[in-house]
Amino acid sequence: MKKGNLLLQIKESFREDSKFKIFLFSVLITGLSYGLYKGMLDNFLAEIVGMGEMDRGVTEFFRELPGILLVFILAAFFMLSAETLYKAGAVIMLIGMAMHAVLPATKVLATLAICMYSLGEHIQLGMKNTLSLQYAKAGHGGSALGAQTAMTQIGTLAGYLVIVFVFSIFTKNQPYSVFFTMAAVLAGISAVLSFRITGKSETDENKRRFYFHKKYTKYYMLEMFYGARKQVFFTFGPYVLILFYGANAATISLLHAVSAVACFFASPIVGRIIDKLGYKIVMITDTLILVIVCFFYGFAHHIFPTKVAFFVCCVNYILDSIISLASMAANVYVQDLADNQDEVKATISTGVSINHVITIFIALFGGWIWHTLGIELLFILSAVLGLCNSAYAATIKGKRK
């Protein structure tokens, strides 16, 4: 998206009497802080903290835990406005990032810092969408959400590229502590900005409750399969490149950056494919492609020389990021079954919670499989989960409306 187009979209989408400028600036700074953090986190855990594959699975368990607890947290603090919760999330993220910057790099403390940051991140995530819709002009909710997402992506991408540039220069004594401090300072700036956001916007009630209905049973199952297979790549994809192929922080951050750009351009294309071919075909096809991706990720080192195998795995990591966009098809499926928009929101929110429940156990189980049985079996498992997803998706009915 061109800068001029984005600025025009922001101007046309948000109400002038709202605090949208401060809000979007806060979102941008948070994205920049996250890009620095995410760009170096896996290498920090492997190189400085000394986490192996099993340890990484345990850490991911605690990182995902706030996602499960979120619905209960929002229910407990239902009396607070979206602005207040957004501020609380910013402060908690700051605490988590500051812990990385000042605490000793031990496995327990690093895991605690990750869990703290994740809690704030999850609280803020839902509030960002709520505030975007509250500050939007009538009939411009979608554009407002798109503008907010674009600001997040721009900030995150900038953070990735900073890590690529700096860690390419400092190949020895890489400055992890310096950049955790920078990320914490940025998180602090974002938190200060968030306290200038005033208002009493109500939180989305659908995010504070579980919604189960028989007609959505297949959607819940699809979310289970998707959450399981997604977690394998999200947690262990970069770690394979680091531990198995020796990828440094600059390489991993560049991979994140390329994936982000690829998804930015591929997202509208995937959306059009879903509209044209239907959600059922897309849900079946994307997981069949995943089988090929998993095969090469788990067995490339048996087929190619090490450098070629590393390149093949990098390409497949990016490809997995792109095909993960097909998860939008499940949301369209819910929309087709739902009787109203509130039902859509509540069902998707419940699906996300189910997704999180599965991912925390896959993180633990996946770390154990890699540690005891090897990466080949880990990615065979991911491929099998993909096939189960395709087989289950094949049983759903076509478009109803």
Short mmCIF file of C-alpha atoms in Angstrom, two decimals:
data_model
loop_
_atom_site.label_atom_id
_atom_site.label_comp_id
_atom_site.label_asym_id
_atom_site.label_seq_id
_atom_site.Cartn_x
_atom_site.Cartn_y
_atom_site.Cartn_z
CA MET A 1 0.00 0.00 0.00
CA LYS A 2 1.45 3.37 -1.01
CA LYS A 3 2.01 5.95 1.73
CA GLY A 4 -0.34 8.47 0.12
CA ASN A 5 -3.08 5.88 -0.26
CA LEU A 6 -2.74 4.80 3.37
CA LEU A 7 -2.90 8.38 4.67
CA LEU A 8 -5.96 9.03 2.51
CA GLN A 9 -7.59 5.82 3.78
CA ILE A 10 -6.93 6.88 7.38
CA LYS A 11 -8.39 10.33 6.78
CA GLU A 12 -11.50 8.92 5.13
CA SER A 13 -12.04 6.09 7.63
CA PHE A 14 -11.76 7.69 11.07
CA ARG A 15 -13.84 10.33 12.84
CA GLU A 16 -12.05 13.63 13.40
CA ASP A 17 -13.47 13.92 16.92
CA SER A 18 -11.90 10.60 17.99
CA LYS A 19 -8.41 9.87 19.33
CA PHE A 20 -7.48 7.90 16.23
CA LYS A 21 -4.18 9.73 15.55
CA ILE A 22 -2.68 8.91 18.95
CA PHE A 23 -4.14 5.41 18.75
CA LEU A 24 -2.60 4.66 15.34
CA PHE A 25 0.75 6.15 16.37
CA SER A 26 0.71 3.89 19.42
CA VAL A 27 -0.07 0.90 17.19
CA LEU A 28 2.83 1.82 14.87
CA ILE A 29 5.34 2.10 17.74
CA THR A 30 4.10 -1.18 19.23
CA GLY A 31 4.63 -2.84 15.84
CA LEU A 32 8.19 -1.50 15.66
CA SER A 33 8.93 -2.76 19.17
CA TYR A 34 7.47 -6.17 18.31
CA GLY A 35 9.51 -6.39 15.09
CA LEU A 36 12.75 -5.88 17.03
CA TYR A 37 11.61 -8.42 19.62
CA LYS A 38 10.37 -11.12 17.27
CA GLY A 39 13.27 -10.68 14.86
CA MET A 40 15.85 -11.78 17.42
CA LEU A 41 13.88 -13.79 20.01
CA ASP A 42 14.47 -17.33 18.70
CA ASN A 43 18.21 -16.76 18.26
CA PHE A 44 18.39 -15.19 21.72
CA LEU A 45 16.73 -18.24 23.25
CA ALA A 46 19.01 -20.65 21.37
CA GLU A 47 22.34 -18.80 21.55
CA ILE A 48 22.20 -16.86 24.83
CA VAL A 49 19.66 -18.67 27.03
CA GLY A 50 20.72 -22.08 25.72
CA MET A 51 17.26 -23.49 25.06
CA GLY A 52 17.07 -26.73 23.12
CA GLU A 53 14.11 -28.00 21.14
CA MET A 54 12.32 -29.40 24.21
CA ASP A 55 12.86 -26.17 26.15
CA ARG A 56 11.46 -24.18 23.23
CA GLY A 57 8.28 -26.26 23.34
CA VAL A 58 7.87 -25.57 27.06
CA THR A 59 8.42 -21.84 26.52
CA GLU A 60 5.81 -21.80 23.77
CA PHE A 61 3.35 -23.53 26.10
CA PHE A 62 3.59 -20.57 28.48
CA ARG A 63 3.55 -18.03 25.64
CA GLU A 64 0.24 -19.42 24.39
CA LEU A 65 -1.30 -19.77 27.86
CA PRO A 66 -2.60 -16.14 27.99
CA GLY A 67 -4.51 -16.81 24.77
CA ILE A 68 -6.56 -19.46 26.57
CA LEU A 69 -7.04 -17.33 29.68
CA LEU A 70 -8.01 -14.21 27.72
CA VAL A 71 -11.73 -14.96 27.58
CA PHE A 72 -11.79 -15.34 31.38
CA ILE A 73 -9.71 -12.19 31.89
CA LEU A 74 -12.04 -10.12 29.70
CA ALA A 75 -15.06 -11.58 31.49
CA ALA A 76 -13.56 -10.73 34.90
CA PHE A 77 -12.85 -7.13 33.87
CA PHE A 78 -15.99 -6.58 31.80
CA MET A 79 -16.62 -3.29 33.61
CA LEU A 80 -13.48 -1.71 32.11
CA SER A 81 -13.59 0.20 28.84
CA ALA A 82 -11.71 -0.88 25.72
CA GLU A 83 -9.40 2.14 26.18
CA THR A 84 -8.53 1.08 29.74
CA LEU A 85 -7.80 -2.50 28.71
CA TYR A 86 -5.70 -1.25 25.79
CA LYS A 87 -3.62 0.79 28.26
CA ALA A 88 -3.32 -2.19 30.62
CA GLY A 89 -2.10 -4.34 27.75
CA ALA A 90 0.52 -1.72 26.83
CA VAL A 91 1.85 -1.57 30.40
CA ILE A 92 2.02 -5.37 30.71
CA MET A 93 3.87 -5.60 27.38
CA LEU A 94 6.33 -2.97 28.65
CA ILE A 95 6.95 -4.99 31.81
CA GLY A 96 7.56 -8.15 29.78
CA MET A 97 10.00 -6.41 27.44
CA ALA A 98 11.81 -4.70 30.33
CA MET A 99 12.24 -8.10 31.99
CA HIS A 100 14.11 -9.30 28.88
CA ALA A 101 16.32 -6.21 29.02
CA VAL A 102 17.32 -6.28 32.71
CA LEU A 103 16.95 -9.84 34.04
CA PRO A 104 19.62 -12.55 33.73
CA ALA A 105 19.20 -14.74 30.64
CA THR A 106 18.04 -17.92 32.37
CA LYS A 107 15.44 -20.34 31.01
CA VAL A 108 12.95 -19.64 33.79
CA LEU A 109 13.23 -15.85 33.67
CA ALA A 110 13.18 -15.73 29.86
CA THR A 111 10.04 -17.87 29.85
CA LEU A 112 8.43 -15.64 32.49
CA ALA A 113 9.24 -12.52 30.42
CA ILE A 114 7.79 -14.11 27.27
CA CYS A 115 4.60 -15.08 29.13
CA MET A 116 4.24 -11.57 30.57
CA TYR A 117 4.69 -9.91 27.17
CA SER A 118 2.27 -12.37 25.59
CA LEU A 119 -0.40 -11.55 28.19
CA GLY A 120 -0.23 -7.85 27.33
CA GLU A 121 -0.13 -8.63 23.62
CA HIS A 122 -3.27 -10.77 23.79
CA ILE A 123 -5.16 -8.17 25.84
CA GLN A 124 -4.25 -5.44 23.36
CA LEU A 125 -4.98 -7.53 20.28
CA GLY A 126 -8.75 -7.60 20.69
CA MET A 127 -8.89 -4.01 21.93
CA LYS A 128 -7.14 -2.73 18.79
CA ASN A 129 -9.97 -4.01 16.63
CA THR A 130 -12.62 -2.71 19.04
CA LEU A 131 -11.11 0.79 19.13
CA SER A 132 -10.64 0.85 15.36
CA LEU A 133 -14.34 0.17 14.90
CA GLN A 134 -15.34 2.65 17.61
CA TYR A 135 -13.28 5.44 16.04
CA ALA A 136 -14.39 4.68 12.48
CA LYS A 137 -16.86 6.74 10.51
CA ALA A 138 -20.22 5.11 9.82
CA GLY A 139 -19.84 2.51 7.09
CA HIS A 140 -16.01 2.61 7.18
CA GLY A 141 -15.33 -0.09 9.80
CA GLY A 142 -13.56 -2.41 7.36
CA SER A 143 -11.31 0.37 6.05
CA ALA A 144 -10.47 1.44 9.60
CA LEU A 145 -9.46 -2.11 10.51
CA GLY A 146 -7.39 -2.33 7.34
CA ALA A 147 -5.58 0.93 8.15
CA GLN A 148 -4.86 -0.20 11.70
CA THR A 149 -3.50 -3.53 10.43
CA ALA A 150 -1.34 -1.73 7.87
CA MET A 151 0.19 0.47 10.60
CA THR A 152 1.02 -2.65 12.62
CA GLN A 153 2.59 -4.33 9.60
CA ILE A 154 4.66 -1.27 8.68
CA GLY A 155 6.04 -0.98 12.22
CA THR A 156 6.77 -4.69 12.50
CA LEU A 157 8.48 -4.84 9.10
CA ALA A 158 10.65 -1.85 10.03
CA GLY A 159 11.68 -3.66 13.23
CA TYR A 160 12.62 -6.79 11.28
CA LEU A 161 14.73 -4.79 8.84
CA VAL A 162 16.59 -3.01 11.65
CA ILE A 163 17.55 -6.40 13.11
CA VAL A 164 18.64 -7.62 9.66
CA PHE A 165 20.85 -4.56 9.15
CA VAL A 166 22.45 -4.38 12.61
CA PHE A 167 22.94 -8.11 13.20
CA SER A 168 24.51 -8.44 9.73
CA ILE A 169 27.16 -5.92 10.81
CA PHE A 170 27.76 -7.30 14.30
CA THR A 171 28.32 -10.96 13.45
CA LYS A 172 30.17 -11.44 16.74
CA ASN A 173 28.98 -10.28 20.17
CA GLN A 174 25.52 -9.64 18.77
CA PRO A 175 23.77 -6.85 20.71
CA TYR A 176 20.72 -8.68 22.08
CA SER A 177 20.58 -6.73 25.36
CA VAL A 178 20.88 -3.40 23.53
CA PHE A 179 17.95 -4.19 21.28
CA PHE A 180 15.80 -5.60 24.07
CA THR A 181 16.40 -2.25 25.80
CA MET A 182 15.44 -0.39 22.61
CA ALA A 183 12.32 -2.53 22.24
CA ALA A 184 11.44 -1.81 25.89
CA VAL A 185 11.91 1.95 25.36
CA LEU A 186 9.61 1.80 22.33
CA ALA A 187 7.07 -0.21 24.34
CA GLY A 188 7.29 2.52 26.99
CA ILE A 189 6.65 5.24 24.41
CA SER A 190 3.64 3.30 23.14
CA ALA A 191 2.35 2.92 26.71
CA VAL A 192 2.70 6.68 27.34
CA LEU A 193 0.84 7.40 24.10
CA SER A 194 -1.91 4.97 25.08
CA PHE A 195 -2.58 6.97 28.26
CA ARG A 196 -3.48 9.95 26.10
CA ILE A 197 -6.32 7.93 24.57
CA THR A 198 -9.54 8.85 26.33
CA GLY A 199 -13.01 7.41 26.01
CA LYS A 200 -15.36 4.78 27.37
CA SER A 201 -15.74 2.39 24.44
CA GLU A 202 -17.44 -0.86 25.41
CA THR A 203 -15.53 -4.10 24.90
CA ASP A 204 -16.92 -6.68 22.52
CA GLU A 205 -19.19 -8.97 24.55
CA ASN A 206 -18.51 -11.80 22.10
CA LYS A 207 -14.87 -11.93 23.22
CA ARG A 208 -15.95 -12.52 26.83
CA ARG A 209 -17.86 -15.75 26.33
CA PHE A 210 -17.71 -19.15 24.68
CA TYR A 211 -20.33 -19.94 22.08
CA PHE A 212 -21.01 -23.56 21.13
CA HIS A 213 -23.65 -24.71 18.68
CA LYS A 214 -24.05 -28.05 16.95
CA LYS A 215 -23.98 -26.53 13.47
CA TYR A 216 -20.43 -25.24 14.11
CA THR A 217 -19.00 -28.61 15.20
CA LYS A 218 -17.02 -29.04 12.00
CA TYR A 219 -15.64 -25.52 12.28
CA TYR A 220 -14.40 -26.27 15.81
CA MET A 221 -12.72 -29.45 14.55
CA LEU A 222 -11.11 -27.60 11.65
CA GLU A 223 -9.74 -25.04 14.11
CA MET A 224 -8.23 -27.88 16.15
CA PHE A 225 -6.42 -29.31 13.13
CA TYR A 226 -5.35 -25.88 11.92
CA GLY A 227 -4.07 -24.83 15.35
CA ALA A 228 -2.05 -28.03 15.67
CA ARG A 229 -0.36 -27.86 12.29
CA LYS A 230 0.21 -24.08 12.55
CA GLN A 231 1.99 -24.45 15.86
CA VAL A 232 4.56 -26.87 14.45
CA PHE A 233 5.80 -24.30 11.95
CA PHE A 234 5.35 -21.23 14.16
CA THR A 235 7.35 -22.67 17.05
CA PHE A 236 9.77 -25.07 15.46
CA GLY A 237 10.15 -23.71 11.91
CA PRO A 238 12.67 -20.98 12.84
CA TYR A 239 14.26 -23.22 15.48
CA VAL A 240 15.07 -25.90 12.90
CA LEU A 241 16.87 -23.26 10.83
CA ILE A 242 18.80 -22.06 13.91
CA LEU A 243 19.73 -25.34 15.60
CA PHE A 244 19.98 -27.56 12.53
CA TYR A 245 21.37 -25.16 9.92
CA GLY A 246 22.99 -22.46 12.07
CA ALA A 247 20.89 -19.51 10.87
CA ASN A 248 21.75 -16.24 12.64
CA ALA A 249 19.38 -13.52 13.85
CA ALA A 250 19.81 -11.45 10.68
CA THR A 251 18.75 -14.40 8.53
CA ILE A 252 15.74 -15.30 10.68
CA SER A 253 14.61 -11.67 10.83
CA LEU A 254 14.99 -11.36 7.04
CA LEU A 255 12.88 -14.50 6.68
CA HIS A 256 10.17 -12.94 8.88
CA ALA A 257 10.34 -9.75 6.81
CA VAL A 258 10.03 -11.56 3.47
CA SER A 259 7.14 -13.63 4.84
CA ALA A 260 5.38 -10.47 6.04
CA VAL A 261 5.75 -8.78 2.64
CA ALA A 262 4.66 -11.93 0.80
CA CYS A 263 1.57 -12.27 3.00
CA PHE A 264 0.77 -8.56 2.58
CA PHE A 265 0.49 -8.98 -1.18
CA ALA A 266 -0.92 -12.52 -1.13
CA SER A 267 -3.72 -11.84 1.36
CA PRO A 268 -6.13 -10.08 -1.05
CA ILE A 269 -5.35 -12.68 -3.73
CA VAL A 270 -6.23 -15.53 -1.36
CA GLY A 271 -9.41 -13.68 -0.41
CA ARG A 272 -10.46 -13.46 -4.05
CA ILE A 273 -9.68 -17.16 -4.57
CA ILE A 274 -11.94 -18.02 -1.61
CA ASP A 275 -14.74 -15.94 -3.11
CA LYS A 276 -14.30 -17.48 -6.55
CA LEU A 277 -13.67 -21.16 -5.76
CA GLY A 278 -15.43 -21.41 -2.40
CA TYR A 279 -14.14 -22.04 1.10
CA LYS A 280 -14.39 -25.83 0.85
CA ILE A 281 -11.99 -26.19 -2.08
CA VAL A 282 -9.52 -23.75 -0.52
CA MET A 283 -9.56 -25.54 2.86
CA ILE A 284 -8.86 -28.86 1.16
CA THR A 285 -6.20 -27.60 -1.23
CA ASP A 286 -4.10 -25.54 1.17
CA THR A 287 -3.45 -28.49 3.47
CA LEU A 288 -2.58 -30.75 0.56
CA ILE A 289 0.08 -28.21 -0.41
CA LEU A 290 1.16 -28.26 3.23
CA VAL A 291 2.09 -31.95 2.92
CA ILE A 292 4.67 -31.04 0.28
CA VAL A 293 5.99 -28.20 2.44
CA CYS A 294 6.31 -30.50 5.47
CA PHE A 295 8.11 -33.17 3.45
CA PHE A 296 10.82 -30.80 2.27
CA TYR A 297 11.14 -29.11 5.67
CA GLY A 298 11.67 -32.42 7.44
CA PHE A 299 13.69 -34.28 4.81
CA ALA A 300 15.56 -31.63 2.77
CA HIS A 301 18.82 -32.44 4.57
CA HIS A 302 18.54 -36.05 3.38
CA ILE A 303 17.99 -35.03 -0.25
CA PHE A 304 20.16 -31.95 -0.86
CA PRO A 305 23.56 -30.60 0.22
CA THR A 306 23.35 -28.57 3.45
CA LYS A 307 23.34 -25.11 1.83
CA VAL A 308 20.72 -26.13 -0.73
CA ALA A 309 18.63 -27.82 1.97
CA PHE A 310 18.76 -24.63 4.05
CA PHE A 311 17.54 -22.55 1.10
CA VAL A 312 14.76 -25.07 0.40
CA CYS A 313 13.61 -24.86 4.03
CA CYS A 314 13.61 -21.05 3.92
CA VAL A 315 11.45 -21.07 0.78
CA ASN A 316 9.09 -23.58 2.37
CA TYR A 317 8.83 -21.49 5.54
CA ILE A 318 7.68 -18.52 3.46
CA LEU A 319 5.31 -20.76 1.49
CA ASP A 320 3.78 -22.03 4.74
CA SER A 321 3.17 -18.43 5.84
CA ILE A 322 1.32 -17.78 2.58
CA ILE A 323 -0.83 -20.91 2.64
CA SER A 324 -1.71 -20.16 6.28
CA LEU A 325 -3.72 -17.23 4.89
CA ALA A 326 -6.20 -19.82 3.69
CA SER A 327 -7.42 -20.01 7.29
CA MET A 328 -9.63 -17.09 6.24
CA ALA A 329 -11.76 -19.70 4.47
CA ALA A 330 -12.91 -21.09 7.84
CA ASN A 331 -14.15 -17.63 8.84
CA VAL A 332 -16.12 -17.39 5.60
CA TYR A 333 -17.57 -20.84 6.37
CA VAL A 334 -18.78 -19.56 9.76
CA GLN A 335 -20.29 -16.50 8.14
CA ASP A 336 -22.19 -18.74 5.74
CA LEU A 337 -23.67 -20.78 8.62
CA ALA A 338 -24.42 -17.89 10.98
CA ASP A 339 -27.80 -16.22 11.39
CA ASN A 340 -26.36 -12.85 12.44
CA GLN A 341 -23.07 -10.97 12.86
CA ASP A 342 -22.91 -11.39 16.64
CA GLU A 343 -23.06 -15.14 16.15
CA VAL A 344 -20.15 -14.91 13.70
CA LYS A 345 -18.02 -12.95 16.19
CA ALA A 346 -18.81 -15.25 19.12
CA THR A 347 -18.15 -18.42 17.10
CA ILE A 348 -14.85 -17.19 15.67
CA SER A 349 -13.75 -16.02 19.13
CA THR A 350 -14.54 -19.48 20.51
CA GLY A 351 -12.65 -21.04 17.60
CA VAL A 352 -9.58 -18.96 18.46
CA SER A 353 -9.77 -20.22 22.06
CA ILE A 354 -10.00 -23.83 20.85
CA ASN A 355 -7.05 -23.11 18.58
CA HIS A 356 -5.01 -21.93 21.57
CA VAL A 357 -5.89 -24.98 23.68
CA ILE A 358 -4.53 -27.27 20.97
CA THR A 359 -1.42 -25.19 20.29
CA ILE A 360 -0.12 -25.30 23.86
CA PHE A 361 -0.17 -29.09 23.89
CA ILE A 362 1.30 -29.36 20.40
CA ALA A 363 4.15 -27.10 21.56
CA LEU A 364 4.99 -29.48 24.41
CA PHE A 365 4.41 -32.65 22.40
CA GLY A 366 6.29 -31.29 19.37
CA GLY A 367 9.35 -30.41 21.43
CA TRP A 368 9.40 -33.92 22.88
CA ILE A 369 9.04 -35.55 19.42
CA TRP A 370 11.91 -33.53 17.96
CA HIS A 371 14.10 -34.18 20.99
CA THR A 372 13.51 -37.93 21.12
CA LEU A 373 12.52 -38.98 17.59
CA GLY A 374 13.92 -36.30 15.28
CA ILE A 375 12.64 -33.45 13.10
CA GLU A 376 11.55 -35.87 10.38
CA LEU A 377 8.79 -37.33 12.54
CA LEU A 378 7.81 -33.87 13.79
CA PHE A 379 7.04 -32.67 10.27
CA ILE A 380 5.47 -36.00 9.30
CA LEU A 381 3.06 -35.31 12.18
CA SER A 382 2.36 -31.85 10.77
CA ALA A 383 1.68 -33.37 7.34
CA VAL A 384 -0.68 -35.97 8.85
CA LEU A 385 -2.57 -33.21 10.67
CA GLY A 386 -2.83 -31.41 7.34
CA LEU A 387 -4.28 -34.50 5.68
CA CYS A 388 -6.78 -34.88 8.52
CA ASN A 389 -7.75 -31.26 7.99
CA SER A 390 -8.29 -31.86 4.26
CA ALA A 391 -10.29 -35.03 4.87
CA TYR A 392 -12.49 -33.28 7.41
CA ALA A 393 -12.93 -30.21 5.21
CA ALA A 394 -14.12 -32.51 2.42
CA THR A 395 -17.12 -33.49 4.56
CA ILE A 396 -18.54 -29.97 4.88
CA LYS A 397 -21.32 -28.82 2.61
CA GLY A 398 -20.85 -26.14 -0.01
CA LYS A 399 -21.95 -22.55 0.26
CA ARG A 400 -25.44 -22.19 1.73
CA LYS A 401 -26.22 -18.54 0.99
#
